[in-house]
Amino acid sequence: AFVCLADFQAFAKDNLPKSTWEFIEGGADECITRDENISAYKKIRLRPRFLRDMSVVDTKTTIQGSEISFPVCIAPTGFHCLCWPDGEQSTAKAAEAMNICYVTSTYSSCFYDDIVAGAPNGLRWIQLYVQRDRKITKKLIQKVESLGYKALVLTVDTPALGNRLQDNRNRFSFPALLSTKNIHVPIEENSESLLSVSSIDSSTSWKDIAWLKSITQMPIILKGILTREDAELAISHNVQGILVSNHGGRQLDTVPATIDALTEVVNAVQGRIEVYLDGGIRTGTDVLKALALGARCVFLGRPILWGLTYKGEEGVRQVLNLLKKEFYRSMVFTGCRSISEISQDLVQFSKL
Ligand SMILES: Cc1ccc(Sc2snnc2C(=O)O)cc1
């Protein structure tokens, strides 16, 4: 049996086609940010409290008013069918079984109807790229809202796709492999990257938040915010959440690790809206540190794909269960009996 998330990573590396593995693990350019998302956690030291009754620990919390069993959810990654035949349907089933939120990618390899049919009671959010053809975006939003999606996660850090050196060396392309089911992706002929997402509207800007608010009742969460200036603009544009993200180090290389950008955003937001984080979460103490520094929950990207590769829905459940047990143990060992008892006092700042 696998005893940590790294075991699932090793399995995926050994069992995926080389170009698929390199696409999933890939970062932008020199992968400085991809690697620092992980190493930044290892520099943070915890300050445990003892002699508290730790016989019962409660890991439940809420996001946008919906309850989740522990503060770890599934980030939007595309093309789950690259890892498992039923792809996103399996991912959604695991999320429903674990009672955590699954953010479905715009570039899902399964129809949204099928994802919902397979996991009708799961908490689902939709990740959106505004398409150049706004009618397509409006139709997609109305469809998923009618399917019971509860929030819209607008990705702001991808006006174009990051520079993925290994994908370019591998001439890795999607349309050849499998199509996106819910959105038509025009095949680009002579673009330097076969992964170009030219259908994304690079003119999208702050004024479009009002447009989105005019076509949906879903709360809007901005994914990719890294600075206090943009956090303040998010507040002034009345969005309901911020997901501090650097796209797993796959977009602009040499931005900070998300755990290092979190404090700036949390301090700017001053509790007015919920702040979430993705990037580099691999152990239970990583989750505890992110919450201690102000994240309401964290999102997993690559580890979910490793679980899918191992054994589909069951593999994703094993990844989530493993992390839940590690997180529970980190609470027991620091004297946190509930999420509300996790505070920044748990983190040693003297060395940061
Ligand atoms: C058509 C098409 C081309 C490329 C992708 S991959 C993508 S989209 N947002 N993020 C990523 C990423 O790999 O980090 C998806 C669809």
PDB file of C-alpha atoms and ligand atoms in Angstrom, residues 23 76 78-79 105 107 127 129 155 158 161 164 167 174-175 180 185-186 194-197 199-200 247 250-251, ligand 1:
ATOM      1  CA  PHE A  23       3.000  17.470 -19.394  1.00  0.00           C
ATOM      2  CA  PRO A  76      -9.164  22.479 -11.855  1.00  0.00           C
ATOM      3  CA  GLY A  78      -7.648  19.463 -17.611  1.00  0.00           C
ATOM      4  CA  PHE A  79      -7.882  16.182 -19.448  1.00  0.00           C
ATOM      5  CA  SER A 105     -11.891  22.504 -15.597  1.00  0.00           C
ATOM      6  CA  TYR A 107     -10.952  21.860 -20.513  1.00  0.00           C
ATOM      7  CA  GLN A 127     -13.298  26.875 -13.499  1.00  0.00           C
ATOM      8  CA  TYR A 129     -11.535  30.795 -19.077  1.00  0.00           C
ATOM      9  CA  THR A 155      -8.637  31.895 -13.880  1.00  0.00           C
ATOM     10  CA  THR A 158      -3.569  32.561 -18.298  1.00  0.00           C
ATOM     11  CA  LEU A 161      -0.295  29.370 -21.860  1.00  0.00           C
ATOM     12  CA  ARG A 164       6.468  24.497 -21.223  1.00  0.00           C
ATOM     13  CA  ASP A 167       6.003  19.844 -24.023  1.00  0.00           C
ATOM     14  CA  PHE A 174      -4.066  17.638 -27.091  1.00  0.00           C
ATOM     15  CA  PRO A 175      -6.331  17.702 -30.113  1.00  0.00           C
ATOM     16  CA  THR A 180     -12.214  18.792 -24.921  1.00  0.00           C
ATOM     17  CA  VAL A 185     -10.741  24.194 -29.287  1.00  0.00           C
ATOM     18  CA  PRO A 186      -9.583  25.306 -32.709  1.00  0.00           C
ATOM     19  CA  LEU A 194       0.789  22.771 -29.969  1.00  0.00           C
ATOM     20  CA  LEU A 195      -0.937  23.532 -26.682  1.00  0.00           C
ATOM     21  CA  SER A 196      -1.839  27.083 -27.561  1.00  0.00           C
ATOM     22  CA  VAL A 197      -5.088  28.113 -26.006  1.00  0.00           C
ATOM     23  CA  SER A 199      -9.540  30.468 -27.787  1.00  0.00           C
ATOM     24  CA  ILE A 200      -8.950  32.173 -24.426  1.00  0.00           C
ATOM     25  CA  HIS A 247      -0.916  27.654 -11.662  1.00  0.00           C
ATOM     26  CA  ARG A 250       3.179  26.499 -15.044  1.00  0.00           C
ATOM     27  CA  GLN A 251       2.571  30.122 -16.098  1.00  0.00           C
TER      28      GLN A 251
HETATM   29  C1  LIG B   1      -6.647  23.350 -25.833  1.00  0.00           C
HETATM   30  C2  LIG B   1      -5.845  23.236 -24.523  1.00  0.00           C
HETATM   31  C3  LIG B   1      -4.502  23.487 -24.527  1.00  0.00           C
HETATM   32  C4  LIG B   1      -3.783  23.393 -23.349  1.00  0.00           C
HETATM   33  C5  LIG B   1      -4.426  23.014 -22.179  1.00  0.00           C
HETATM   34  S1  LIG B   1      -3.478  22.810 -20.783  1.00  0.00           S
HETATM   35  C6  LIG B   1      -3.960  24.065 -19.682  1.00  0.00           C
HETATM   36  S2  LIG B   1      -5.299  25.023 -19.856  1.00  0.00           S
HETATM   37  N1  LIG B   1      -4.992  25.789 -18.418  1.00  0.00           N
HETATM   38  N2  LIG B   1      -3.903  25.349 -17.841  1.00  0.00           N
HETATM   39  C7  LIG B   1      -3.295  24.370 -18.531  1.00  0.00           C
HETATM   40  C8  LIG B   1      -2.056  23.792 -18.014  1.00  0.00           C
HETATM   41  O1  LIG B   1      -1.553  22.848 -18.623  1.00  0.00           O
HETATM   42  O2  LIG B   1      -1.554  24.290 -16.988  1.00  0.00           O
HETATM   43  C9  LIG B   1      -5.796  22.778 -22.171  1.00  0.00           C
HETATM   44  C10 LIG B   1      -6.503  22.881 -23.344  1.00  0.00           C
END
